Amino acid sequence: MSTVRVDSWIWAVRLTKTRSQAASACRAGHVRINGVTAKPAAQVAIGDEIRLRAAGRERIVEVTRLIGKRVGAPVAAECLIDRSPPPPPPEIRATLPVRDRGAGRPTKRERRDTDRLRGRV
């Protein structure tokens, strides 16, 4: 096996829960192979750097072994080198204000406050 589809490899090494999620991430432009946006059928080879944006953070991994089928977590860990930056601590992550259920639409003032909090001034 000299090459494997990128969506299949991402799913096999457990970076996504399902293969369809991996394919959707590729179609949305969230997967890059060696700096180039990848389609789901793009081929992965040993030594490639894969960048995946998922769950609010970027995962940077290097391919060390090719697998096409999903395997156990210990075997999957041997197939990649994780070079991802550590996730930010929970204190730093901005929490969005939670509206009470049934509170109706936010007022214009509340929307402006939320936009300010998110950094969309």
Short mmCIF file of N, CA, C and O in Angstrom, two decimals:
data_model
loop_
_atom_site.label_atom_id
_atom_site.label_comp_id
_atom_site.label_asym_id
_atom_site.label_seq_id
_atom_site.Cartn_x
_atom_site.Cartn_y
_atom_site.Cartn_z
N MET A 1 0.85 -1.18 0.00
CA MET A 1 0.00 0.00 0.00
C MET A 1 0.90 1.25 0.00
O MET A 1 1.55 1.55 0.98
N SER A 2 0.97 1.93 -1.15
CA SER A 2 1.86 3.07 -1.25
C SER A 2 1.15 4.39 -0.94
O SER A 2 1.78 5.33 -0.47
N THR A 3 -0.16 4.46 -1.20
CA THR A 3 -0.92 5.67 -0.87
C THR A 3 -2.31 5.27 -0.38
O THR A 3 -2.80 4.18 -0.68
N VAL A 4 -2.92 6.20 0.36
CA VAL A 4 -4.25 5.99 0.91
C VAL A 4 -5.01 7.30 0.76
O VAL A 4 -4.42 8.38 0.79
N ARG A 5 -6.32 7.21 0.61
CA ARG A 5 -7.15 8.43 0.56
C ARG A 5 -7.05 9.17 1.88
O ARG A 5 -7.00 8.56 2.95
N VAL A 6 -7.04 10.49 1.84
CA VAL A 6 -6.88 11.28 3.05
C VAL A 6 -8.08 11.14 3.98
O VAL A 6 -7.91 11.06 5.20
N ASP A 7 -9.30 11.09 3.46
CA ASP A 7 -10.45 10.95 4.34
C ASP A 7 -10.43 9.60 5.07
O ASP A 7 -10.75 9.52 6.25
N SER A 8 -10.02 8.57 4.37
CA SER A 8 -9.93 7.24 4.97
C SER A 8 -8.84 7.20 6.05
O SER A 8 -9.02 6.62 7.12
N TRP A 9 -7.70 7.83 5.78
CA TRP A 9 -6.60 7.82 6.75
C TRP A 9 -6.95 8.62 8.00
O TRP A 9 -6.68 8.17 9.12
N ILE A 10 -7.57 9.79 7.83
CA ILE A 10 -7.96 10.61 8.98
C ILE A 10 -8.93 9.85 9.88
O ILE A 10 -8.83 9.90 11.10
N TRP A 11 -9.86 9.13 9.26
CA TRP A 11 -10.81 8.33 10.03
C TRP A 11 -10.11 7.14 10.69
O TRP A 11 -10.37 6.82 11.85
N ALA A 12 -9.21 6.47 9.97
CA ALA A 12 -8.55 5.27 10.47
C ALA A 12 -7.66 5.57 11.68
O ALA A 12 -7.57 4.75 12.60
N VAL A 13 -7.03 6.74 11.73
CA VAL A 13 -6.16 7.07 12.86
C VAL A 13 -6.92 7.84 13.95
O VAL A 13 -6.31 8.37 14.87
N ARG A 14 -8.24 7.89 13.83
CA ARG A 14 -9.12 8.42 14.86
C ARG A 14 -9.01 9.93 15.08
O ARG A 14 -9.16 10.41 16.20
N LEU A 15 -8.76 10.69 14.01
CA LEU A 15 -8.81 12.15 14.12
C LEU A 15 -10.25 12.64 13.99
O LEU A 15 -10.58 13.73 14.45
N THR A 16 -11.11 11.84 13.32
CA THR A 16 -12.54 12.12 13.25
C THR A 16 -13.29 10.85 13.64
O THR A 16 -12.75 9.75 13.55
N LYS A 17 -14.54 11.02 14.05
CA LYS A 17 -15.32 9.87 14.50
C LYS A 17 -15.82 9.01 13.36
O LYS A 17 -15.92 7.80 13.48
N THR A 18 -16.18 9.64 12.24
CA THR A 18 -16.69 8.88 11.10
C THR A 18 -15.96 9.30 9.84
O THR A 18 -15.39 10.38 9.75
N ARG A 19 -16.02 8.42 8.84
CA ARG A 19 -15.38 8.73 7.58
C ARG A 19 -16.13 9.84 6.86
O ARG A 19 -15.53 10.68 6.18
N SER A 20 -17.45 9.89 7.05
CA SER A 20 -18.20 10.97 6.41
C SER A 20 -17.85 12.32 7.01
O SER A 20 -17.82 13.33 6.31
N GLN A 21 -17.53 12.36 8.31
CA GLN A 21 -17.07 13.62 8.91
C GLN A 21 -15.72 14.02 8.32
O GLN A 21 -15.47 15.20 8.08
N ALA A 22 -14.85 13.05 8.10
CA ALA A 22 -13.55 13.33 7.49
C ALA A 22 -13.72 13.87 6.08
O ALA A 22 -13.07 14.85 5.69
N ALA A 23 -14.61 13.26 5.30
CA ALA A 23 -14.86 13.72 3.94
C ALA A 23 -15.47 15.12 3.94
O ALA A 23 -15.11 15.97 3.11
N SER A 24 -16.39 15.37 4.87
CA SER A 24 -17.00 16.70 4.97
C SER A 24 -15.96 17.76 5.33
O SER A 24 -15.99 18.88 4.81
N ALA A 25 -15.05 17.42 6.23
CA ALA A 25 -13.98 18.36 6.60
C ALA A 25 -13.10 18.67 5.39
O ALA A 25 -12.70 19.82 5.19
N CYS A 26 -12.83 17.68 4.57
CA CYS A 26 -12.04 17.90 3.35
C CYS A 26 -12.78 18.82 2.38
O CYS A 26 -12.20 19.77 1.85
N ARG A 27 -14.06 18.52 2.16
CA ARG A 27 -14.85 19.34 1.22
C ARG A 27 -14.99 20.78 1.71
O ARG A 27 -15.08 21.70 0.91
N ALA A 28 -15.01 20.98 3.03
CA ALA A 28 -15.14 22.33 3.59
C ALA A 28 -13.82 23.08 3.60
O ALA A 28 -13.77 24.25 3.97
N GLY A 29 -12.72 22.42 3.23
CA GLY A 29 -11.42 23.10 3.20
C GLY A 29 -10.70 23.09 4.53
O GLY A 29 -9.77 23.87 4.74
N HIS A 30 -11.07 22.19 5.44
CA HIS A 30 -10.45 22.14 6.76
C HIS A 30 -9.27 21.18 6.82
O HIS A 30 -8.66 21.02 7.88
N VAL A 31 -8.94 20.54 5.72
CA VAL A 31 -7.83 19.59 5.69
C VAL A 31 -6.80 20.07 4.67
O VAL A 31 -7.15 20.39 3.53
N ARG A 32 -5.53 20.09 5.09
CA ARG A 32 -4.44 20.47 4.19
C ARG A 32 -3.37 19.39 4.24
O ARG A 32 -3.04 18.91 5.32
N ILE A 33 -2.85 19.04 3.07
CA ILE A 33 -1.73 18.11 2.98
C ILE A 33 -0.53 18.90 2.47
O ILE A 33 -0.57 19.43 1.36
N ASN A 34 0.50 18.99 3.27
CA ASN A 34 1.71 19.75 2.93
C ASN A 34 1.37 21.18 2.48
O ASN A 34 1.93 21.69 1.52
N GLY A 35 0.40 21.79 3.15
CA GLY A 35 0.04 23.17 2.88
C GLY A 35 -0.96 23.38 1.76
O GLY A 35 -1.33 24.51 1.47
N VAL A 36 -1.41 22.32 1.10
CA VAL A 36 -2.36 22.42 -0.01
C VAL A 36 -3.70 21.86 0.44
O VAL A 36 -3.76 20.77 1.01
N THR A 37 -4.77 22.60 0.19
CA THR A 37 -6.11 22.13 0.54
C THR A 37 -6.39 20.82 -0.17
O THR A 37 -6.13 20.68 -1.36
N ALA A 38 -6.93 19.84 0.59
CA ALA A 38 -7.10 18.50 0.06
C ALA A 38 -8.57 18.15 -0.13
O ALA A 38 -9.41 18.48 0.70
N LYS A 39 -8.85 17.47 -1.23
CA LYS A 39 -10.18 16.89 -1.46
C LYS A 39 -10.19 15.52 -0.77
O LYS A 39 -9.14 14.97 -0.45
N PRO A 40 -11.38 14.93 -0.55
CA PRO A 40 -11.44 13.65 0.16
C PRO A 40 -10.64 12.53 -0.51
O PRO A 40 -10.10 11.66 0.17
N ALA A 41 -10.53 12.54 -1.83
CA ALA A 41 -9.83 11.47 -2.54
C ALA A 41 -8.34 11.73 -2.71
O ALA A 41 -7.64 10.92 -3.33
N ALA A 42 -7.83 12.82 -2.14
CA ALA A 42 -6.40 13.11 -2.25
C ALA A 42 -5.60 11.99 -1.59
O ALA A 42 -6.01 11.40 -0.60
N GLN A 43 -4.46 11.70 -2.17
CA GLN A 43 -3.63 10.58 -1.69
C GLN A 43 -2.64 11.07 -0.63
O GLN A 43 -2.07 12.16 -0.74
N VAL A 44 -2.44 10.24 0.39
CA VAL A 44 -1.51 10.53 1.48
C VAL A 44 -0.35 9.55 1.37
O VAL A 44 -0.56 8.36 1.12
N ALA A 45 0.86 10.05 1.57
CA ALA A 45 2.05 9.20 1.56
C ALA A 45 2.81 9.38 2.87
O ALA A 45 2.57 10.35 3.61
N ILE A 46 3.70 8.46 3.16
CA ILE A 46 4.49 8.55 4.39
C ILE A 46 5.34 9.81 4.34
O ILE A 46 5.95 10.14 3.32
N GLY A 47 5.37 10.55 5.44
CA GLY A 47 6.14 11.79 5.53
C GLY A 47 5.32 13.04 5.28
O GLY A 47 5.81 14.15 5.50
N ASP A 48 4.08 12.89 4.83
CA ASP A 48 3.22 14.06 4.58
C ASP A 48 2.79 14.70 5.90
O ASP A 48 2.62 14.01 6.91
N GLU A 49 2.63 16.02 5.86
CA GLU A 49 2.10 16.75 7.02
C GLU A 49 0.63 17.06 6.74
O GLU A 49 0.30 17.64 5.72
N ILE A 50 -0.22 16.66 7.67
CA ILE A 50 -1.66 16.89 7.52
C ILE A 50 -2.11 17.84 8.61
O ILE A 50 -1.82 17.64 9.79
N ARG A 51 -2.82 18.90 8.19
CA ARG A 51 -3.40 19.86 9.13
C ARG A 51 -4.91 19.74 9.04
O ARG A 51 -5.48 19.85 7.96
N LEU A 52 -5.54 19.51 10.20
CA LEU A 52 -6.98 19.31 10.26
C LEU A 52 -7.56 20.27 11.29
O LEU A 52 -7.13 20.26 12.44
N ARG A 53 -8.52 21.10 10.86
CA ARG A 53 -9.24 21.96 11.80
C ARG A 53 -10.52 21.27 12.18
O ARG A 53 -11.40 21.05 11.35
N ALA A 54 -10.63 20.89 13.46
CA ALA A 54 -11.83 20.21 13.93
C ALA A 54 -12.00 20.50 15.41
O ALA A 54 -11.02 20.63 16.15
N ALA A 55 -13.24 20.60 15.83
CA ALA A 55 -13.59 20.82 17.24
C ALA A 55 -12.92 22.06 17.81
O ALA A 55 -12.48 22.09 18.96
N GLY A 56 -12.80 23.10 16.98
CA GLY A 56 -12.30 24.37 17.47
C GLY A 56 -10.80 24.46 17.64
O GLY A 56 -10.29 25.43 18.18
N ARG A 57 -10.04 23.47 17.17
CA ARG A 57 -8.59 23.56 17.25
C ARG A 57 -7.96 22.94 16.02
O ARG A 57 -8.61 22.22 15.27
N GLU A 58 -6.69 23.23 15.80
CA GLU A 58 -6.00 22.70 14.64
C GLU A 58 -5.10 21.55 15.07
O GLU A 58 -4.34 21.67 16.02
N ARG A 59 -5.24 20.43 14.37
CA ARG A 59 -4.39 19.26 14.62
C ARG A 59 -3.35 19.21 13.52
O ARG A 59 -3.69 19.29 12.33
N ILE A 60 -2.08 19.08 13.88
CA ILE A 60 -0.99 18.97 12.92
C ILE A 60 -0.33 17.62 13.16
O ILE A 60 0.20 17.38 14.24
N VAL A 61 -0.39 16.75 12.17
CA VAL A 61 0.17 15.41 12.32
C VAL A 61 1.05 15.08 11.12
O VAL A 61 0.84 15.58 10.01
N GLU A 62 2.04 14.22 11.35
CA GLU A 62 2.89 13.73 10.29
C GLU A 62 2.60 12.24 10.11
O GLU A 62 2.51 11.50 11.08
N VAL A 63 2.46 11.82 8.87
CA VAL A 63 2.13 10.43 8.56
C VAL A 63 3.40 9.58 8.68
O VAL A 63 4.40 9.87 8.03
N THR A 64 3.35 8.54 9.54
CA THR A 64 4.48 7.63 9.67
C THR A 64 4.16 6.24 9.14
O THR A 64 5.07 5.47 8.83
N ARG A 65 2.87 5.91 9.03
CA ARG A 65 2.46 4.61 8.49
C ARG A 65 1.10 4.77 7.83
O ARG A 65 0.26 5.51 8.32
N LEU A 66 0.88 4.06 6.75
CA LEU A 66 -0.39 4.14 6.03
C LEU A 66 -1.30 3.00 6.45
O LEU A 66 -0.88 1.85 6.48
N ILE A 67 -2.53 3.35 6.80
CA ILE A 67 -3.55 2.35 7.08
C ILE A 67 -4.85 2.82 6.43
O ILE A 67 -5.12 4.01 6.36
N GLY A 68 -5.62 1.88 5.95
CA GLY A 68 -6.87 2.22 5.29
C GLY A 68 -8.09 1.81 6.08
O GLY A 68 -9.20 2.27 5.83
N LYS A 69 -7.90 0.93 7.05
CA LYS A 69 -9.01 0.45 7.88
C LYS A 69 -8.83 0.97 9.30
O LYS A 69 -7.70 1.14 9.77
N ARG A 70 -9.93 1.16 9.99
CA ARG A 70 -9.89 1.65 11.37
C ARG A 70 -9.32 0.56 12.27
O ARG A 70 -9.71 -0.60 12.20
N VAL A 71 -8.39 0.96 13.12
CA VAL A 71 -7.72 0.02 14.02
C VAL A 71 -7.84 0.53 15.44
O VAL A 71 -8.35 1.62 15.69
N GLY A 72 -7.34 -0.23 16.39
CA GLY A 72 -7.38 0.17 17.79
C GLY A 72 -6.55 1.42 18.04
O GLY A 72 -5.64 1.75 17.27
N ALA A 73 -6.85 2.10 19.13
CA ALA A 73 -6.17 3.36 19.45
C ALA A 73 -4.65 3.21 19.59
O ALA A 73 -3.91 4.07 19.11
N PRO A 74 -4.13 2.16 20.26
CA PRO A 74 -2.67 2.04 20.36
C PRO A 74 -2.00 1.88 18.99
O PRO A 74 -0.94 2.45 18.76
N VAL A 75 -2.61 1.13 18.09
CA VAL A 75 -2.03 0.95 16.75
C VAL A 75 -2.15 2.25 15.96
O VAL A 75 -1.22 2.64 15.24
N ALA A 76 -3.26 2.96 16.10
CA ALA A 76 -3.46 4.23 15.38
C ALA A 76 -2.44 5.27 15.83
O ALA A 76 -1.96 6.07 15.02
N ALA A 77 -2.07 5.25 17.12
CA ALA A 77 -1.10 6.22 17.63
C ALA A 77 0.28 6.02 17.01
O ALA A 77 1.07 6.96 16.92
N GLU A 78 0.58 4.79 16.57
CA GLU A 78 1.87 4.50 15.95
C GLU A 78 1.93 4.99 14.50
O GLU A 78 3.01 5.04 13.92
N CYS A 79 0.80 5.33 13.93
CA CYS A 79 0.73 5.71 12.51
C CYS A 79 0.95 7.19 12.28
O CYS A 79 0.92 7.64 11.13
N LEU A 80 1.12 7.97 13.34
CA LEU A 80 1.29 9.41 13.17
C LEU A 80 2.17 9.98 14.26
O LEU A 80 2.35 9.38 15.32
N ILE A 81 2.73 11.14 13.98
CA ILE A 81 3.45 11.94 14.98
C ILE A 81 2.65 13.20 15.15
O ILE A 81 2.46 13.96 14.20
N ASP A 82 2.16 13.43 16.36
CA ASP A 82 1.31 14.59 16.62
C ASP A 82 2.17 15.80 16.96
O ASP A 82 2.88 15.80 17.95
N ARG A 83 2.12 16.81 16.11
CA ARG A 83 2.88 18.06 16.32
C ARG A 83 1.94 19.23 16.63
O ARG A 83 2.30 20.38 16.45
N SER A 84 0.73 18.92 17.10
CA SER A 84 -0.26 19.94 17.38
C SER A 84 0.13 20.75 18.61
O SER A 84 0.67 20.21 19.57
N PRO A 85 -0.16 22.06 18.59
CA PRO A 85 0.05 22.84 19.80
C PRO A 85 -0.95 22.39 20.87
O PRO A 85 -2.04 21.91 20.53
N PRO A 86 -0.59 22.52 22.13
CA PRO A 86 -1.52 22.10 23.18
C PRO A 86 -2.78 22.95 23.15
O PRO A 86 -2.74 24.14 22.79
N PRO A 87 -3.92 22.37 23.52
CA PRO A 87 -5.16 23.17 23.52
C PRO A 87 -5.09 24.24 24.61
O PRO A 87 -4.43 24.04 25.64
N PRO A 88 -5.74 25.38 24.39
CA PRO A 88 -5.71 26.43 25.42
C PRO A 88 -6.43 25.96 26.68
O PRO A 88 -7.37 25.17 26.62
N PRO A 89 -5.97 26.44 27.84
CA PRO A 89 -6.65 26.05 29.07
C PRO A 89 -8.08 26.56 29.10
O PRO A 89 -8.42 27.55 28.43
N PRO A 90 -8.96 25.90 29.85
CA PRO A 90 -10.37 26.29 29.86
C PRO A 90 -10.60 27.73 30.32
O PRO A 90 -11.58 28.35 29.92
N GLU A 91 -9.71 28.26 31.14
CA GLU A 91 -9.91 29.64 31.62
C GLU A 91 -9.76 30.65 30.49
O GLU A 91 -10.39 31.70 30.51
N ILE A 92 -8.93 30.34 29.50
CA ILE A 92 -8.66 31.29 28.42
C ILE A 92 -9.75 31.22 27.35
O ILE A 92 -10.10 32.22 26.75
N ARG A 93 -10.28 30.01 27.12
CA ARG A 93 -11.33 29.88 26.11
C ARG A 93 -12.52 30.76 26.47
O ARG A 93 -13.03 30.71 27.57
N ALA A 94 -12.95 31.56 25.54
CA ALA A 94 -14.08 32.45 25.79
C ALA A 94 -15.37 31.63 25.86
O ALA A 94 -15.65 30.82 24.99
N THR A 95 -16.11 31.85 26.89
CA THR A 95 -17.39 31.18 26.99
C THR A 95 -18.47 32.14 26.52
O THR A 95 -18.47 33.32 26.84
N LEU A 96 -19.36 31.63 25.72
CA LEU A 96 -20.44 32.45 25.22
C LEU A 96 -21.56 32.49 26.25
O LEU A 96 -21.83 31.49 26.92
N PRO A 97 -22.20 33.61 26.37
CA PRO A 97 -23.31 33.67 27.31
C PRO A 97 -24.44 32.74 26.86
O PRO A 97 -24.73 32.62 25.68
N VAL A 98 -25.02 32.07 27.81
CA VAL A 98 -26.09 31.14 27.50
C VAL A 98 -27.43 31.79 27.84
O VAL A 98 -27.63 32.28 28.94
N ARG A 99 -28.32 31.82 26.86
CA ARG A 99 -29.64 32.40 27.08
C ARG A 99 -30.55 31.33 27.67
O ARG A 99 -30.46 30.16 27.33
N ASP A 100 -31.43 31.76 28.52
CA ASP A 100 -32.41 30.84 29.09
C ASP A 100 -33.35 30.37 27.99
O ASP A 100 -33.72 31.13 27.09
N ARG A 101 -33.74 29.13 28.08
CA ARG A 101 -34.66 28.57 27.09
C ARG A 101 -36.01 29.29 27.19
O ARG A 101 -36.53 29.49 28.27
N GLY A 102 -36.52 29.70 26.04
CA GLY A 102 -37.80 30.38 26.00
C GLY A 102 -37.70 31.87 26.28
O GLY A 102 -38.71 32.54 26.45
N ALA A 103 -36.48 32.41 26.32
CA ALA A 103 -36.30 33.84 26.60
C ALA A 103 -36.58 34.70 25.37
O ALA A 103 -36.57 35.93 25.47
N GLY A 104 -36.81 34.09 24.22
CA GLY A 104 -37.11 34.86 23.02
C GLY A 104 -35.85 35.35 22.33
O GLY A 104 -34.74 35.00 22.71
N ARG A 105 -36.05 36.16 21.31
CA ARG A 105 -34.93 36.69 20.56
C ARG A 105 -34.18 37.70 21.40
O ARG A 105 -34.77 38.45 22.18
N PRO A 106 -32.85 37.80 21.20
CA PRO A 106 -32.10 38.82 21.92
C PRO A 106 -32.44 40.20 21.39
O PRO A 106 -32.74 40.37 20.21
N THR A 107 -32.36 41.17 22.27
CA THR A 107 -32.59 42.55 21.84
C THR A 107 -31.36 43.03 21.08
O THR A 107 -30.31 42.39 21.09
N LYS A 108 -31.48 44.18 20.45
CA LYS A 108 -30.36 44.73 19.70
C LYS A 108 -29.17 44.99 20.62
O LYS A 108 -28.03 44.72 20.27
N ARG A 109 -29.45 45.45 21.81
CA ARG A 109 -28.38 45.73 22.78
C ARG A 109 -27.68 44.42 23.19
O ARG A 109 -26.45 44.37 23.28
N GLU A 110 -28.46 43.36 23.41
CA GLU A 110 -27.86 42.07 23.78
C GLU A 110 -27.03 41.51 22.63
O GLU A 110 -25.96 40.92 22.85
N ARG A 111 -27.50 41.68 21.40
CA ARG A 111 -26.72 41.22 20.24
C ARG A 111 -25.41 41.97 20.13
O ARG A 111 -24.37 41.38 19.85
N ARG A 112 -25.43 43.27 20.35
CA ARG A 112 -24.20 44.06 20.30
C ARG A 112 -23.22 43.61 21.39
O ARG A 112 -22.01 43.52 21.15
N ASP A 113 -23.74 43.34 22.59
CA ASP A 113 -22.87 42.85 23.67
C ASP A 113 -22.25 41.50 23.30
O ASP A 113 -21.06 41.27 23.55
N THR A 114 -23.05 40.63 22.71
CA THR A 114 -22.53 39.31 22.31
C THR A 114 -21.48 39.47 21.22
O THR A 114 -20.44 38.82 21.27
N ASP A 115 -21.71 40.35 20.25
CA ASP A 115 -20.73 40.58 19.19
C ASP A 115 -19.42 41.14 19.75
O ASP A 115 -18.34 40.75 19.32
N ARG A 116 -19.53 42.05 20.71
CA ARG A 116 -18.34 42.58 21.35
C ARG A 116 -17.55 41.49 22.06
O ARG A 116 -16.33 41.45 22.00
N LEU A 117 -18.26 40.59 22.73
CA LEU A 117 -17.62 39.50 23.45
C LEU A 117 -16.90 38.57 22.48
O LEU A 117 -15.80 38.07 22.77
N ARG A 118 -17.49 38.31 21.32
CA ARG A 118 -16.90 37.43 20.33
C ARG A 118 -15.80 38.11 19.54
O ARG A 118 -15.10 37.48 18.76
N GLY A 119 -15.63 39.39 19.68
CA GLY A 119 -14.59 40.13 18.98
C GLY A 119 -15.00 40.60 17.61
O GLY A 119 -14.17 40.88 16.75
N ARG A 120 -16.30 40.69 17.34
CA ARG A 120 -16.80 41.15 16.04
C ARG A 120 -17.33 42.58 16.14
O ARG A 120 -18.39 42.87 15.65
N VAL A 121 -16.63 43.45 16.72
CA VAL A 121 -17.07 44.82 16.96
C VAL A 121 -17.57 45.51 15.77
O VAL A 121 -17.73 45.34 14.71
#
